[in-house]
Amino acid sequence: PCPHVVDESLAPTTSCDASRVHADKTNGIAFHRVPERDCGPMAMRRVPDGLWWTLAALLPLVLCASRLQLDLWSDEAYTLIFFVSQSVRTIVTDYSVPNNHIFYSLCLRPFYLVSGSNVILRLPSLLFTAGTLGMLFRAVRRHDDQLAAILAVAWLGLTQTFLIYTMQVRGYGLSMFLCMSLANLAMAPGIGWRHHASITILGAVFLYTLPTNFFFLVPLGMAAVVSRLGGERTWRRAAAAAWSWGAACALAALFDLPVAGQLVAASGTRVASPVLAGLGTAGRLFAAAFHDWFLLIPLLALGAVRRFRQLRHNATIAQLALPIVVASVLFGPILLLILFGRTPFLRNLCP
C-alpha cells in the first residue's frame, strides 16, 4: 500500500474513464477516485445510464402503448363497474370478490373521473410499467454493469406474460412496480429513517393492492435482513430492517380492518396436498414466464456458475445482495404457498 494514500477509496490511476475520477496530488503523485462500477467497456461508460435505459425500454414501452386502446375484458369491466366507479368508501369496505385490488382502485379512480376512455383507464398501467422497468434497471445497475441492466430491462420488457398483465386495468402492473421498488430498498445500504419509512409505506400499499403480495413481501424482508449481516453494527442494522418490514405488515393490517372478515372468507381453505399444489403452481408460473425464452435457460445456468466462481472467494454480503433478493423472490413465494397450503390465481404471482 502506498504510504501517501490516506483515503482507502483513492487508488492509482487506472484505465477507467479519467473524466469521471477525482485527482488528489500528494507529494507529486496523482491519484484518482475510481468508482468500481464504472470500469466497464469504454464505449458504454461514455453514455449516461438514462439513455441506456431509454434504449432498452423503448420497444417494450411502445408495445405497451399500442395496447392503450384495447377493449376491456370481463374482469376489467367488473372492476370498473362495481368498484372504481363507486365511492371511495365502497372501494375500501367491499372485498366481496377479489376483483377489488383496493389500492389500485383508489389510484385509478381519479383517472376514471377524468374520462372513461380505454386510453385514460390504461394510462396508469403504462406509467407503472415504465416505473417497473426503471426500478429494474436501477437495481441491476447498482450491483452490476450497464450491459446486465440493459439485458434485464429488455428481457423482462419483451416477455409476453409481463406485457399482457402489466397493461391490464387491474392491480398487477402496480404490484410489479411496488415489488421492484421494494427490491431496490432491500438491496440498498440505507439505514436512515427515510429509508425505513419508505419500506414501511411501500410495503403497506403493496399488501393493500393484493393480499397475496404477502408471499413476496416476507421473502423480500428476509433478504433485506440477511443483506445487512456484515460490517459494523450488524445486528442493529438487521433489527432495524426487520422492524421496518414488520411495520409494513402491521400498517397494511390496519388498512385492511374494514374488509378483514371478507379477506378471511376469500382466502379459502387449505389444499389437500400443499407440496404438489405448490410445485404445480411453480411449474405453470415458470412455464408461462419462460414461454419465449427456453433457449436462454442454458445461458442463465452458465452465467450463474460464472458469477458463483467470481464471488466464492472474499465475497461480501453487499456483493451477494442482488442474488439473495433474486433467489428470495423466485423461490420464497413458492415455499410460503406450500407452507400455508394456498393456490392463488397464477396472475397474482406476476411480481
JSON list of N, CA and C in Angstrom, two decimals, residues 47 49-60 150 153:
[
{"chain": "A", "resi": 47, "resn": "VAL", "atom": "N", "xyz": [-21.81, 6.74, -22.24]},
{"chain": "A", "resi": 47, "resn": "VAL", "atom": "CA", "xyz": [-23.23, 7.01, -22.44]},
{"chain": "A", "resi": 47, "resn": "VAL", "atom": "C", "xyz": [-23.92, 7.02, -21.08]},
{"chain": "A", "resi": 49, "resn": "ASP", "atom": "N", "xyz": [-26.54, 6.52, -18.01]},
{"chain": "A", "resi": 49, "resn": "ASP", "atom": "CA", "xyz": [-27.43, 5.40, -17.72]},
{"chain": "A", "resi": 49, "resn": "ASP", "atom": "C", "xyz": [-28.85, 5.66, -18.22]},
{"chain": "A", "resi": 50, "resn": "GLY", "atom": "N", "xyz": [-29.30, 6.91, -18.09]},
{"chain": "A", "resi": 50, "resn": "GLY", "atom": "CA", "xyz": [-30.66, 7.23, -18.51]},
{"chain": "A", "resi": 50, "resn": "GLY", "atom": "C", "xyz": [-30.90, 6.95, -19.98]},
{"chain": "A", "resi": 51, "resn": "LEU", "atom": "N", "xyz": [-29.89, 7.22, -20.82]},
{"chain": "A", "resi": 51, "resn": "LEU", "atom": "CA", "xyz": [-30.04, 6.96, -22.25]},
{"chain": "A", "resi": 51, "resn": "LEU", "atom": "C", "xyz": [-30.07, 5.46, -22.52]},
{"chain": "A", "resi": 52, "resn": "TRP", "atom": "N", "xyz": [-29.23, 4.68, -21.80]},
{"chain": "A", "resi": 52, "resn": "TRP", "atom": "CA", "xyz": [-29.24, 3.23, -21.99]},
{"chain": "A", "resi": 52, "resn": "TRP", "atom": "C", "xyz": [-30.59, 2.65, -21.58]},
{"chain": "A", "resi": 53, "resn": "TRP", "atom": "N", "xyz": [-31.15, 3.18, -20.46]},
{"chain": "A", "resi": 53, "resn": "TRP", "atom": "CA", "xyz": [-32.47, 2.69, -20.05]},
{"chain": "A", "resi": 53, "resn": "TRP", "atom": "C", "xyz": [-33.51, 3.02, -21.11]},
{"chain": "A", "resi": 54, "resn": "THR", "atom": "N", "xyz": [-33.46, 4.21, -21.66]},
{"chain": "A", "resi": 54, "resn": "THR", "atom": "CA", "xyz": [-34.42, 4.62, -22.68]},
{"chain": "A", "resi": 54, "resn": "THR", "atom": "C", "xyz": [-34.35, 3.69, -23.89]},
{"chain": "A", "resi": 55, "resn": "LEU", "atom": "N", "xyz": [-33.14, 3.38, -24.33]},
{"chain": "A", "resi": 55, "resn": "LEU", "atom": "CA", "xyz": [-32.98, 2.50, -25.48]},
{"chain": "A", "resi": 55, "resn": "LEU", "atom": "C", "xyz": [-33.48, 1.09, -25.17]},
{"chain": "A", "resi": 56, "resn": "ALA", "atom": "N", "xyz": [-33.19, 0.60, -23.96]},
{"chain": "A", "resi": 56, "resn": "ALA", "atom": "CA", "xyz": [-33.60, -0.76, -23.60]},
{"chain": "A", "resi": 56, "resn": "ALA", "atom": "C", "xyz": [-35.11, -0.86, -23.42]},
{"chain": "A", "resi": 57, "resn": "ALA", "atom": "N", "xyz": [-35.73, 0.20, -22.86]},
{"chain": "A", "resi": 57, "resn": "ALA", "atom": "CA", "xyz": [-37.16, 0.16, -22.56]},
{"chain": "A", "resi": 57, "resn": "ALA", "atom": "C", "xyz": [-38.04, 0.67, -23.68]},
{"chain": "A", "resi": 58, "resn": "LEU", "atom": "N", "xyz": [-37.43, 1.22, -24.74]},
{"chain": "A", "resi": 58, "resn": "LEU", "atom": "CA", "xyz": [-38.22, 1.85, -25.80]},
{"chain": "A", "resi": 58, "resn": "LEU", "atom": "C", "xyz": [-39.19, 0.88, -26.45]},
{"chain": "A", "resi": 59, "resn": "LEU", "atom": "N", "xyz": [-38.70, -0.26, -26.93]},
{"chain": "A", "resi": 59, "resn": "LEU", "atom": "CA", "xyz": [-39.58, -1.21, -27.61]},
{"chain": "A", "resi": 59, "resn": "LEU", "atom": "C", "xyz": [-40.63, -1.77, -26.66]},
{"chain": "A", "resi": 60, "resn": "PRO", "atom": "N", "xyz": [-40.30, -2.20, -25.44]},
{"chain": "A", "resi": 60, "resn": "PRO", "atom": "CA", "xyz": [-41.35, -2.64, -24.52]},
{"chain": "A", "resi": 60, "resn": "PRO", "atom": "C", "xyz": [-42.42, -1.58, -24.27]},
{"chain": "A", "resi": 150, "resn": "ILE", "atom": "N", "xyz": [-29.18, -3.41, -19.01]},
{"chain": "A", "resi": 150, "resn": "ILE", "atom": "CA", "xyz": [-29.86, -3.31, -20.31]},
{"chain": "A", "resi": 150, "resn": "ILE", "atom": "C", "xyz": [-30.53, -4.63, -20.66]},
{"chain": "A", "resi": 153, "resn": "VAL", "atom": "N", "xyz": [-33.69, -5.28, -18.50]},
{"chain": "A", "resi": 153, "resn": "VAL", "atom": "CA", "xyz": [-34.86, -4.48, -18.92]},
{"chain": "A", "resi": 153, "resn": "VAL", "atom": "C", "xyz": [-35.44, -5.02, -20.22]}
]
